[in-house]
Amino acid sequence: MKKFPAFIVSSTLLVILAACAEGGDDGEEALPEEPAASEETEDTEGTAEPEESEDSEGNEEEGSGDEVETGAVDTDTEATGDEETVLEFWIHQTGEEETEAYIERIDAFNEEHDDIYVDAEVIIDDGASAYSDSINAALVAGNLPDIMAVDGPYVAAFAESDVLQPIDDYIDDETIDGYVDSIIQQGTYQDELYSLGSMEASVLLYYNKDLLEEHGIEPAHSLDEAWTWKELHENAQELTTEDYYGLNLFMNEGVGEWLTFMGAPFIWSNGGELISEDGTEVEGYLNAEESLEAFEYIQTLFEDGVVSESPPETQFQEGEAAMALGGPWVGGMADDAGLNWGIMPYPYADEKYSPSGSMAYGVTSNSEHPEEAAELMKWMTNKESTIRVAEATGMPPAQEAAFEELDRFDDLPWSIMEEQVVETAKARPSTPAYPVLTDAFAETFHAAALGEDYESVANQQIQRVERELRRFQD
Amino acid sequence: MDSLKKQEEAEVYPKEPKPGRKPKQQRKKGLSAKRREALTGYFFLSPAIILLGIFLLYPMGAAFYYSFTDFYILTPDDRSFIGLDNFMFVFQDPEFIQAFWNTVYFTVIVVPVQLSVALGLALLINRKLKFRVFFRTAFFSPVVMSLVVVSILWTFMYNPSEGLINEMLAMIGIPEQPFLTSPDQAMNSIIAMSVWQGAGFQMMIFLAGLQNIPNHLYEAADIDGASPWQKFVHVTLPGLRNVSLFIFITITIAAFKLLVQPMIMTQGGPLGTTKSLVYHIYEAGFAYRDVGYASAMAVVFTVIVLVITIVQRILVKEERG
């Protein structure tokens, strides 16, 4: 009997372990008759083979686990068991309302298509690495879904590595024309189309109406009136007082994607590029005269004390900055704070460009049903879907025609966003080395902001990008 | 162990051996019992061995193997053996070199500071103060908190315009400090926060060490007319030697593994001044998907830590002898 306590301890441990292993499963096992198809994302060592076509075509047991449980959200439609094709679909979750919009559209798709059933799984996207970690794990284990959400600028790396497959065969030109140009740019790698998105994004020059009035500064009311760099600099200087900064660049977001997303148009507008058009050369681009001039301009803004290098998150809505270059979400936050605000277009040097790009969808190479997956992708990004998602998120739609049905884009301030998305939006560079390139740009931008020697930082960063690019040369 | 063994034997041989049994048989039975005992031992060990194998030994072996390949996450099936290429690049990688010196700097400052803060706190608390339990809990509580939570809290406190620390500084007329955004201050800010977070744990160990020093030594010192300082140098410190060495080694290794604070508070910036070795490895593997190179750096990192540990063990032995 002396061993009894130890036995209890060890058996409890085993039970707990077993419970953990089971606990991981039940969320995703939408259709239990598919053994290899739905595995947990964290299970990197799990069954490695992709979905077998026999599984999805043949076995149709009635009433077996029809309920779809996708992360925290349920879908309403249930599989009838008659569908010929089951598509596994990963969507990302940043906000509840957004996910609800996706689920609604997936339900509608399932109702519309008798022969296809979409088995959706919601994966949390914390803005850092949670979502890409899930993709990485599934990649190594070889159990990616048929279609998944991918971040726009990362499409090239997935395309180059044959993780995604081109969808040109399943889409006609007329459909392509419906999208705003930047979405097609973002989804294209080496002249082939890989992804489509339902959302666009932009960065706008928000301004505090009261403060501008106080200083007698007239804001721009349309894209044609957009401020030049010089105007931005002068007005921001005029607006900088002891109580508030002239401009906020949301440097509190850290040295990451935000700096590239927000800052790249400074380079483009001055005639520069981050990388060559085919995405293979960075020397002579990131450190070209045009780019260095742009970094110099950024540096001046900070040196003149117009922008804070570490602003509090709420600087603009609290009235501690007169203007801010921020995403579409800033408007809502300023409303909540009761601020009297407006929107101006992104400032320019020579040519007008504005940031663009958001999450999009891609069909994976191991999908047995690329045609159906492409069908789903088109559905998720069609006019109805883009309108629904735009309403849920406040982001601009990816379909040009959708703007007409969304009233808020008719007048100022949001009409500026429509103009930018339709006319000046430029996708971030399409290169497989994007993860390193974006960090290289952000580091250089940050060096400029800190008053450091951005040119030597740029040169050092270029070596990193070149090393990464070598991986793709063969 | 011994007593357990005897008890088990007592169970196997109930009461008294049957009369007329050959001694040979007895020995045979004894052997099988031993074997059974060994089997039982392994059975109880098995959860630990299996878990260690899956979560420690296998990943270590895999990392060692990957470090000689060009394993890239996006093309997991297309990986080839590239010999020492990854290792060659480790020592040319300016980021690795910067991260190495950042980590060394962090360790060299944190270890003595944290050690002395922990000792100081332990000495304070070891006196018969009024609110002793309260102070002990207060000093220990940061250890209980998740490092992630602590990092986020300190990020708020360090905020230049709204942070608590800058507001306190403003009260005594010191201008706003860019704690986490200035290349000169960021690492030191992380060090201060790390010492605050970690010292409570070592304080507890020191406290146990202090209470182990026999009181008659202090009484003898009192009779000899020793001053408090002399008592500290000649009684307390020698009494804490072994405890201090243990703490010294554990802090050093923990400091070398710095990851969470820069990841949450600065993302390695500004200008890479807070990028630690482990954070650089993490980024290479997960953000840039270069598992081969990240594994090579992990192997180099392990060797570095191993060398430090061996050097410290040699020092420990010398001081004991």
mmCIF file of N, CA, C and O in Angstrom, chain A residues 40-46 136-138 140-142:
data_model
loop_
_atom_site.group_PDB
_atom_site.id
_atom_site.type_symbol
_atom_site.label_atom_id
_atom_site.label_comp_id
_atom_site.label_asym_id
_atom_site.label_seq_id
_atom_site.Cartn_x
_atom_site.Cartn_y
_atom_site.Cartn_z
ATOM 1 N N GLU A 40 -4.975 19.944 -35.369
ATOM 2 C CA GLU A 40 -4.711 21.195 -34.666
ATOM 3 C C GLU A 40 -3.505 21.863 -35.293
ATOM 4 O O GLU A 40 -2.588 21.221 -35.769
ATOM 5 N N THR A 41 -3.528 23.168 -35.228
ATOM 6 C CA THR A 41 -2.428 23.894 -35.841
ATOM 7 C C THR A 41 -1.146 23.722 -35.077
ATOM 8 O O THR A 41 -0.082 23.744 -35.642
ATOM 9 N N GLU A 42 -1.227 23.551 -33.766
ATOM 10 C CA GLU A 42 0.002 23.470 -32.998
ATOM 11 C C GLU A 42 0.651 22.098 -33.105
ATOM 12 O O GLU A 42 1.746 21.883 -32.650
ATOM 13 N N ASP A 43 -0.051 21.174 -33.714
ATOM 14 C CA ASP A 43 0.468 19.818 -33.790
ATOM 15 C C ASP A 43 1.409 19.686 -34.968
ATOM 16 O O ASP A 43 1.031 19.276 -36.047
ATOM 17 N N THR A 44 2.663 20.047 -34.765
ATOM 18 C CA THR A 44 3.586 20.033 -35.881
ATOM 19 C C THR A 44 4.021 18.633 -36.241
ATOM 20 O O THR A 44 4.461 18.377 -37.336
ATOM 21 N N GLU A 45 3.929 17.720 -35.296
ATOM 22 C CA GLU A 45 4.419 16.379 -35.554
ATOM 23 C C GLU A 45 3.299 15.463 -36.023
ATOM 24 O O GLU A 45 3.506 14.277 -36.239
ATOM 25 N N GLY A 46 2.126 15.994 -36.127
ATOM 26 C CA GLY A 46 0.954 15.167 -36.398
ATOM 27 C C GLY A 46 0.930 14.602 -37.799
ATOM 28 O O GLY A 46 1.907 14.634 -38.529
ATOM 29 N N ASN A 136 3.234 28.613 -40.031
ATOM 30 C CA ASN A 136 4.549 27.972 -40.058
ATOM 31 C C ASN A 136 4.471 26.528 -39.582
ATOM 32 O O ASN A 136 5.041 25.621 -40.200
ATOM 33 N N ALA A 137 3.753 26.332 -38.474
ATOM 34 C CA ALA A 137 3.661 24.985 -37.905
ATOM 35 C C ALA A 137 2.974 24.040 -38.885
ATOM 36 O O ALA A 137 3.440 22.921 -39.122
ATOM 37 N N ALA A 138 1.872 24.496 -39.478
ATOM 38 C CA ALA A 138 1.143 23.646 -40.405
ATOM 39 C C ALA A 138 1.958 23.359 -41.660
ATOM 40 O O ALA A 138 1.874 22.278 -42.240
ATOM 41 N N VAL A 140 5.276 23.079 -41.871
ATOM 42 C CA VAL A 140 6.293 22.074 -41.600
ATOM 43 C C VAL A 140 5.646 20.704 -41.467
ATOM 44 O O VAL A 140 6.187 19.696 -41.909
ATOM 45 N N ALA A 141 4.460 20.671 -40.859
ATOM 46 C CA ALA A 141 3.776 19.398 -40.684
ATOM 47 C C ALA A 141 3.086 18.955 -41.971
ATOM 48 O O ALA A 141 2.671 17.819 -42.089
ATOM 49 N N GLY A 142 2.953 19.860 -42.923
ATOM 50 C CA GLY A 142 2.331 19.509 -44.194
ATOM 51 C C GLY A 142 0.827 19.412 -44.120
ATOM 52 O O GLY A 142 0.236 18.683 -44.894
#
